[in-house]
mmCIF file of C-alpha atoms and ligand atoms in Angstrom:
data_model
loop_
_atom_site.group_PDB
_atom_site.id
_atom_site.type_symbol
_atom_site.label_atom_id
_atom_site.label_comp_id
_atom_site.label_asym_id
_atom_site.label_seq_id
_atom_site.Cartn_x
_atom_site.Cartn_y
_atom_site.Cartn_z
ATOM 1 C CA MET A 593 17.836 58.585 44.019
ATOM 2 C CA LYS A 594 20.500 58.776 46.687
ATOM 3 C CA LEU A 595 24.213 58.792 45.873
ATOM 4 C CA ALA A 596 25.150 56.815 48.986
ATOM 5 C CA ASN A 597 25.933 53.275 47.827
ATOM 6 C CA ALA A 598 25.036 54.106 44.207
ATOM 7 C CA THR A 599 27.115 52.718 41.357
ATOM 8 C CA VAL A 600 27.616 55.569 38.934
ATOM 9 C CA LEU A 601 28.775 55.646 35.322
ATOM 10 C CA ILE A 602 29.742 59.100 34.026
ATOM 11 C CA THR A 603 30.606 59.723 30.377
ATOM 12 C CA GLY A 604 33.342 62.254 29.665
ATOM 13 C CA ALA A 605 34.562 61.925 33.241
ATOM 14 C CA ASN A 606 38.204 62.758 32.570
ATOM 15 C CA ARG A 607 37.784 66.569 32.656
ATOM 16 C CA GLY A 608 35.374 69.469 32.963
ATOM 17 C CA LEU A 609 31.907 68.871 34.383
ATOM 18 C CA GLY A 610 32.289 65.079 34.181
ATOM 19 C CA LEU A 611 35.329 65.159 36.447
ATOM 20 C CA ALA A 612 33.381 67.349 38.915
ATOM 21 C CA PHE A 613 30.520 64.798 38.856
ATOM 22 C CA ALA A 614 32.962 61.977 39.607
ATOM 23 C CA ARG A 615 34.512 63.853 42.529
ATOM 24 C CA GLU A 616 31.144 64.778 44.055
ATOM 25 C CA ALA A 617 29.708 61.277 43.565
ATOM 26 C CA LEU A 618 32.603 59.875 45.606
ATOM 27 C CA ALA A 619 32.157 62.602 48.235
ATOM 28 C CA ARG A 620 28.474 61.655 48.582
ATOM 29 C CA GLY A 621 29.307 58.031 49.265
ATOM 30 C CA ALA A 622 28.888 56.304 45.907
ATOM 31 C CA ARG A 623 29.909 52.662 46.174
ATOM 32 C CA LYS A 624 31.661 52.757 42.797
ATOM 33 C CA VAL A 625 32.237 55.372 40.102
ATOM 34 C CA TYR A 626 32.985 54.252 36.560
ATOM 35 C CA ALA A 627 34.785 57.218 34.999
ATOM 36 C CA ALA A 628 34.229 56.715 31.283
ATOM 37 C CA ALA A 629 36.500 58.410 28.755
ATOM 38 C CA ARG A 630 37.617 57.990 25.169
ATOM 39 C CA ASP A 631 41.117 57.556 26.579
ATOM 40 C CA PRO A 632 40.927 55.927 30.038
ATOM 41 C CA SER A 633 44.547 56.874 30.735
ATOM 42 C CA SER A 634 43.345 60.507 30.869
ATOM 43 C CA VAL A 635 41.338 59.671 34.026
ATOM 44 C CA THR A 636 43.557 60.614 36.958
ATOM 45 C CA LEU A 637 41.068 61.035 39.834
ATOM 46 C CA PRO A 638 41.892 58.622 42.680
ATOM 47 C CA GLY A 639 39.089 56.292 43.764
ATOM 48 C CA VAL A 640 37.281 55.886 40.426
ATOM 49 C CA VAL A 641 37.372 53.007 37.929
ATOM 50 C CA PRO A 642 38.527 54.334 34.531
ATOM 51 C CA ILE A 643 36.769 52.701 31.583
ATOM 52 C CA ARG A 644 37.043 53.190 27.822
ATOM 53 C CA LEU A 645 33.879 54.579 26.246
ATOM 54 C CA ASP A 646 33.509 56.724 23.142
ATOM 55 C CA VAL A 647 29.822 57.655 23.064
ATOM 56 C CA THR A 648 29.826 57.622 19.240
ATOM 57 C CA LYS A 649 30.899 53.939 19.181
ATOM 58 C CA PRO A 650 27.977 51.505 19.581
ATOM 59 C CA ASP A 651 30.383 48.637 20.399
ATOM 60 C CA ASP A 652 31.870 50.585 23.334
ATOM 61 C CA ILE A 653 28.362 51.248 24.677
ATOM 62 C CA ALA A 654 27.232 47.632 24.326
ATOM 63 C CA ALA A 655 30.417 46.431 26.039
ATOM 64 C CA ALA A 656 29.917 48.860 28.937
ATOM 65 C CA ALA A 657 26.340 47.694 29.537
ATOM 66 C CA ARG A 658 27.514 44.067 29.408
ATOM 67 C CA ASP A 659 30.616 44.520 31.582
ATOM 68 C CA TYR A 660 29.140 46.860 34.250
ATOM 69 C CA PRO A 661 25.712 45.425 35.153
ATOM 70 C CA ASP A 662 25.898 46.973 38.632
ATOM 71 C CA VAL A 663 25.308 50.546 37.386
ATOM 72 C CA THR A 664 22.419 52.285 39.177
ATOM 73 C CA LEU A 665 23.014 55.855 37.929
ATOM 74 C CA LEU A 666 23.990 56.813 34.383
ATOM 75 C CA ILE A 667 25.222 60.384 33.866
ATOM 76 C CA ASN A 668 25.162 61.344 30.184
ATOM 77 C CA ASN A 669 27.678 64.177 30.404
ATOM 78 C CA ALA A 670 30.037 63.845 27.401
ATOM 79 C CA GLY A 671 29.410 66.495 24.800
ATOM 80 C CA ILE A 672 30.924 68.706 22.152
ATOM 81 C CA ALA A 673 30.268 72.327 21.228
ATOM 82 C CA GLU A 674 31.509 73.831 17.972
ATOM 83 C CA LEU A 675 30.860 77.507 17.321
ATOM 84 C CA GLY A 676 28.572 78.395 14.433
ATOM 85 C CA GLY A 677 25.063 78.685 13.019
ATOM 86 C CA PHE A 678 23.241 76.883 10.226
ATOM 87 C CA LEU A 679 24.273 78.615 7.012
ATOM 88 C CA SER A 680 27.986 77.996 6.586
ATOM 89 C CA ASP A 681 29.539 75.389 4.248
ATOM 90 C CA THR A 682 30.505 73.267 7.265
ATOM 91 C CA SER A 683 27.222 73.472 9.221
ATOM 92 C CA VAL A 684 25.823 70.120 8.069
ATOM 93 C CA GLN A 685 28.988 68.216 8.958
ATOM 94 C CA SER A 686 29.056 70.009 12.302
ATOM 95 C CA ALA A 687 25.410 69.073 12.901
ATOM 96 C CA GLN A 688 26.223 65.416 12.240
ATOM 97 C CA ARG A 689 29.089 65.500 14.730
ATOM 98 C CA HIS A 690 26.888 67.214 17.345
ATOM 99 C CA PHE A 691 24.066 64.720 16.851
ATOM 100 C CA ASP A 692 26.400 61.703 17.042
ATOM 101 C CA THR A 693 27.868 62.872 20.354
ATOM 102 C CA ASN A 694 25.171 64.945 22.068
ATOM 103 C CA VAL A 695 21.998 63.107 21.010
ATOM 104 C CA VAL A 696 22.528 59.640 19.540
ATOM 105 C CA GLY A 697 25.276 58.785 22.050
ATOM 106 C CA PRO A 698 23.096 59.435 25.124
ATOM 107 C CA MET A 699 20.179 57.749 23.343
ATOM 108 C CA ARG A 700 22.196 54.563 22.747
ATOM 109 C CA LEU A 701 23.459 54.662 26.336
ATOM 110 C CA THR A 702 19.884 54.995 27.587
ATOM 111 C CA GLN A 703 18.796 52.023 25.458
ATOM 112 C CA ALA A 704 21.749 49.899 26.596
ATOM 113 C CA PHE A 705 21.458 50.706 30.298
ATOM 114 C CA ALA A 706 17.655 50.678 30.622
ATOM 115 C CA PRO A 707 17.583 46.929 31.451
ATOM 116 C CA VAL A 708 20.567 47.328 33.781
ATOM 117 C CA LEU A 709 18.769 50.081 35.702
ATOM 118 C CA ALA A 710 15.521 48.109 35.708
ATOM 119 C CA ALA A 711 17.349 45.300 37.482
ATOM 120 C CA HIS A 712 18.202 47.757 40.299
ATOM 121 C CA ASP A 713 14.722 49.067 41.136
ATOM 122 C CA GLY A 714 14.846 51.559 38.261
ATOM 123 C CA GLY A 715 17.883 53.605 39.172
ATOM 124 C CA ALA A 716 18.359 56.975 37.501
ATOM 125 C CA ILE A 717 19.657 58.791 34.428
ATOM 126 C CA LEU A 718 20.974 62.347 34.554
ATOM 127 C CA ASN A 719 21.251 64.061 31.159
ATOM 128 C CA VAL A 720 23.416 67.169 30.906
ATOM 129 C CA LEU A 721 21.505 69.626 28.719
ATOM 130 C CA SER A 722 21.828 73.390 28.374
ATOM 131 C CA VAL A 723 20.035 76.706 28.334
ATOM 132 C CA ALA A 724 20.772 76.346 24.599
ATOM 133 C CA SER A 725 17.955 73.763 24.470
ATOM 134 C CA TRP A 726 15.599 76.773 24.570
ATOM 135 C CA ILE A 727 17.339 79.688 22.854
ATOM 136 C CA ASN A 728 19.323 79.766 19.664
ATOM 137 C CA GLY A 729 21.682 82.200 17.991
ATOM 138 C CA PRO A 730 24.469 82.274 15.420
ATOM 139 C CA MET A 731 27.241 81.646 17.932
ATOM 140 C CA LEU A 732 26.042 78.235 19.172
ATOM 141 C CA GLY A 733 23.196 77.497 16.737
ATOM 142 C CA VAL A 734 24.067 73.944 15.753
ATOM 143 C CA TYR A 735 25.060 73.075 19.319
ATOM 144 C CA GLY A 736 21.713 74.454 20.509
ATOM 145 C CA MET A 737 19.858 72.330 17.971
ATOM 146 C CA SER A 738 21.542 69.215 19.361
ATOM 147 C CA LYS A 739 20.645 70.166 22.942
ATOM 148 C CA SER A 740 17.005 70.821 21.915
ATOM 149 C CA ALA A 741 16.937 67.313 20.457
ATOM 150 C CA ALA A 742 18.582 65.885 23.573
ATOM 151 C CA TRP A 743 15.912 67.636 25.679
ATOM 152 C CA ALA A 744 13.172 65.967 23.603
ATOM 153 C CA MET A 745 14.942 62.624 23.974
ATOM 154 C CA THR A 746 15.162 63.161 27.731
ATOM 155 C CA ASN A 747 11.460 63.940 28.025
ATOM 156 C CA GLY A 748 10.492 60.993 25.840
ATOM 157 C CA THR A 749 12.672 58.464 27.618
ATOM 158 C CA ARG A 750 11.400 59.689 31.005
ATOM 159 C CA ILE A 751 7.922 58.627 29.908
ATOM 160 C CA GLU A 752 9.087 55.338 28.391
ATOM 161 C CA LEU A 753 11.035 54.467 31.554
ATOM 162 C CA HIS A 754 8.281 55.509 33.954
ATOM 163 C CA ASP A 755 6.908 52.006 34.449
ATOM 164 C CA GLN A 756 10.313 50.621 35.409
ATOM 165 C CA HIS A 757 10.654 53.460 37.988
ATOM 166 C CA THR A 758 13.753 55.044 36.460
ATOM 167 C CA GLN A 759 14.199 58.663 37.518
ATOM 168 C CA VAL A 760 15.259 60.771 34.517
ATOM 169 C CA LEU A 761 16.704 64.167 35.438
ATOM 170 C CA ALA A 762 17.352 66.951 32.904
ATOM 171 C CA LEU A 763 20.070 69.404 33.945
ATOM 172 C CA HIS A 764 19.708 72.747 32.167
ATOM 173 C CA VAL A 765 22.522 75.203 32.723
ATOM 174 C CA GLY A 766 24.200 78.274 31.243
ATOM 175 C CA PHE A 767 27.924 78.878 30.851
ATOM 176 C CA ILE A 768 30.281 76.785 32.986
ATOM 177 C CA ASP A 769 33.994 77.376 33.412
ATOM 178 C CA THR A 770 35.420 74.392 31.493
ATOM 179 C CA ASP A 771 37.501 73.843 28.340
ATOM 180 C CA LEU A 772 34.257 73.976 26.338
ATOM 181 C CA THR A 773 33.802 77.695 27.038
ATOM 182 C CA ARG A 774 37.479 78.669 26.897
ATOM 183 C CA GLY A 775 37.716 81.861 24.858
ATOM 184 C CA LEU A 776 34.096 82.903 25.501
ATOM 185 C CA ASP A 777 34.107 86.205 27.354
ATOM 186 C CA VAL A 778 30.980 85.632 29.462
ATOM 187 C CA PRO A 779 30.290 85.082 33.169
ATOM 188 C CA LYS A 780 30.758 81.392 33.991
ATOM 189 C CA LEU A 781 29.651 79.070 36.772
ATOM 190 C CA ALA A 782 32.047 76.877 38.743
ATOM 191 C CA PRO A 783 31.644 73.193 37.720
ATOM 192 C CA ASP A 784 31.549 72.093 41.374
ATOM 193 C CA ASP A 785 28.582 74.419 42.063
ATOM 194 C CA VAL A 786 26.652 73.097 39.039
ATOM 195 C CA VAL A 787 27.273 69.505 40.082
ATOM 196 C CA ARG A 788 26.156 70.135 43.666
ATOM 197 C CA THR A 789 22.920 71.725 42.409
ATOM 198 C CA ALA A 790 22.323 68.830 39.997
ATOM 199 C CA LEU A 791 22.977 66.077 42.531
ATOM 200 C CA ASP A 792 20.882 67.830 45.201
ATOM 201 C CA ALA A 793 18.007 67.791 42.661
ATOM 202 C CA LEU A 794 18.638 64.143 41.830
ATOM 203 C CA GLU A 795 18.629 63.190 45.516
ATOM 204 C CA ALA A 796 15.383 65.173 45.979
ATOM 205 C CA GLY A 797 13.716 63.091 43.237
ATOM 206 C CA ALA A 798 13.418 65.894 40.656
ATOM 207 C CA SER A 799 12.841 65.472 36.904
ATOM 208 C CA GLU A 800 14.336 68.805 35.863
ATOM 209 C CA VAL A 801 16.783 71.268 37.388
ATOM 210 C CA LEU A 802 17.619 74.788 36.230
ATOM 211 C CA ALA A 803 21.058 75.433 37.667
ATOM 212 C CA ASP A 804 21.514 79.177 37.323
ATOM 213 C CA GLU A 805 19.767 82.517 37.025
ATOM 214 C CA LEU A 806 20.245 82.831 33.234
ATOM 215 C CA THR A 807 18.610 79.452 32.691
ATOM 216 C CA ARG A 808 15.729 80.251 35.041
ATOM 217 C CA ARG A 809 15.172 83.570 33.231
ATOM 218 C CA VAL A 810 15.158 81.921 29.802
ATOM 219 C CA HIS A 811 12.819 79.179 31.019
ATOM 220 C CA ALA A 812 10.405 81.795 32.357
ATOM 221 C CA GLY A 813 10.685 83.618 29.007
ATOM 222 C CA LEU A 814 9.398 80.645 27.015
ATOM 223 C CA SER A 815 5.857 81.802 27.725
ATOM 224 C CA ALA A 816 6.591 85.566 27.655
ATOM 225 C CA GLN A 817 5.202 87.881 24.933
ATOM 226 C CA PRO A 818 7.233 87.805 22.759
ATOM 227 C CA ALA A 819 8.721 84.449 23.711
ATOM 228 C CA VAL A 820 12.401 84.563 24.557
ATOM 229 C CA TYR A 821 13.376 82.400 21.559
ATOM 230 C CA LEU A 822 11.841 84.955 19.158
ATOM 231 C CA GLN A 823 14.230 87.623 20.363
ATOM 232 C CA ALA A 824 17.650 88.013 18.710
ATOM 233 C CA GLN A 825 20.332 86.181 20.678
ATOM 234 C CA ASP A 826 23.977 87.117 20.540
ATOM 235 C CA ARG A 827 24.992 83.583 21.444
HETATM 236 N N1 LIG B 2026 30.676 74.338 29.666
HETATM 237 C C1 LIG B 2026 29.453 74.874 29.515
HETATM 238 O O1 LIG B 2026 29.276 76.110 29.505
HETATM 239 C C2 LIG B 2026 28.259 73.980 29.371
HETATM 240 C C3 LIG B 2026 26.987 74.553 29.503
HETATM 241 C C4 LIG B 2026 25.855 73.749 29.376
HETATM 242 C C5 LIG B 2026 26.009 72.394 29.145
HETATM 243 N N2 LIG B 2026 27.261 71.864 29.011
HETATM 244 C C6 LIG B 2026 27.372 70.441 28.752
HETATM 245 O O2 LIG B 2026 28.127 69.850 29.769
HETATM 246 C C7 LIG B 2026 28.712 68.635 29.283
HETATM 247 C C8 LIG B 2026 30.173 68.600 29.666
HETATM 248 O O3 LIG B 2026 30.818 69.676 29.032
HETATM 249 P P1 LIG B 2026 32.118 70.395 29.630
HETATM 250 O O4 LIG B 2026 31.772 71.815 29.792
HETATM 251 O O5 LIG B 2026 32.676 69.623 30.765
HETATM 252 O O6 LIG B 2026 33.068 70.288 28.350
HETATM 253 P P2 LIG B 2026 34.579 69.854 28.182
HETATM 254 O O7 LIG B 2026 35.393 70.372 29.302
HETATM 255 O O8 LIG B 2026 34.926 70.234 26.776
HETATM 256 O O9 LIG B 2026 34.517 68.264 28.312
HETATM 257 C C9 LIG B 2026 33.838 67.509 27.362
HETATM 258 C C10 LIG B 2026 33.923 66.060 27.774
HETATM 259 O O10 LIG B 2026 33.183 65.287 26.836
HETATM 260 C C11 LIG B 2026 34.042 64.253 26.365
HETATM 261 N N3 LIG B 2026 33.678 63.788 25.032
HETATM 262 C C12 LIG B 2026 33.539 64.522 23.891
HETATM 263 N N4 LIG B 2026 33.230 63.702 22.860
HETATM 264 C C13 LIG B 2026 33.184 62.440 23.384
HETATM 265 C C14 LIG B 2026 32.925 61.171 22.829
HETATM 266 N N5 LIG B 2026 32.660 60.983 21.514
HETATM 267 N N6 LIG B 2026 32.937 60.097 23.666
HETATM 268 C C15 LIG B 2026 33.205 60.242 24.977
HETATM 269 N N7 LIG B 2026 33.504 61.410 25.552
HETATM 270 C C16 LIG B 2026 33.483 62.499 24.752
HETATM 271 C C17 LIG B 2026 35.427 64.860 26.406
HETATM 272 O O11 LIG B 2026 36.388 63.836 26.310
HETATM 273 P P3 LIG B 2026 37.851 64.082 25.657
HETATM 274 O O12 LIG B 2026 38.729 64.571 26.775
HETATM 275 O O13 LIG B 2026 38.246 62.746 25.129
HETATM 276 O O14 LIG B 2026 37.692 65.102 24.567
HETATM 277 C C18 LIG B 2026 35.365 65.536 27.756
HETATM 278 O O15 LIG B 2026 35.530 64.608 28.790
HETATM 279 C C19 LIG B 2026 28.445 68.633 27.773
HETATM 280 O O16 LIG B 2026 27.334 67.805 27.504
HETATM 281 C C20 LIG B 2026 28.105 70.086 27.481
HETATM 282 O O17 LIG B 2026 27.297 70.222 26.336
HETATM 283 C C21 LIG B 2026 28.380 72.622 29.136
#
């Protein structure tokens, strides 16, 4: 899928990786960029169309699919990450919040926009996943569970959307320098670099892109002996 003349809807486009996607989509010649945010007044990038969309609100999603039938590329970017594993008193509530935002939100958006994309020769969906789809540890355990589920959803919807020729691209990536990782003392990627890698892969017709060395190493380790996810992770 080419960005030139595409009509793009990006969730969580007011800051972080979503803002970088919006900027790069415009730079690559997108016809229109709908910059979706819980608070559209927080969208300040010139050249985009701010729209209100909380991915946990089914009515917002239905309204977006109804009101923006010209969308050819959906970027499921909005996400949350709360620190913590599975055994604390607050883990279940945290898991529900992660699932609502990181899994069920993109799933509802995929359902709502599938017919819209079908009407434009299939179009494309880019789902922002994580290296945490494949490894888990106490620091980001619940977050990782939600990204594993979102990876499964991505793979399943790719198959279901195959016949309508919708390209479904999974972006797997390690730590990026955004608000989400503020306070984490780890090497971080620049959002603009991640977005360029992701959109190059999209334009090349890929189904999956591993955006950094950490992610490529973990992916290779899935079939190592012992597998990478059996080793203790400090994050
Ligand atoms: N940063 C990393 O290291 C990293 C690594 C791998 C994957 N990712 C993924 O990359 C994506 C973007 O993250 P980021 O790093 O850019 O984080 P960020 O700077 O914290 O931005 C998160 C974005 O998601 C939006 N959002 C959260 N809940 C939402 C909801 N219910 N409805 C609509 N928008 C909502 C936020 O909107 P508000 O401004 O309204 O809060 C914000 O625009 C996420 O899916 C994240 O899991 C990040």
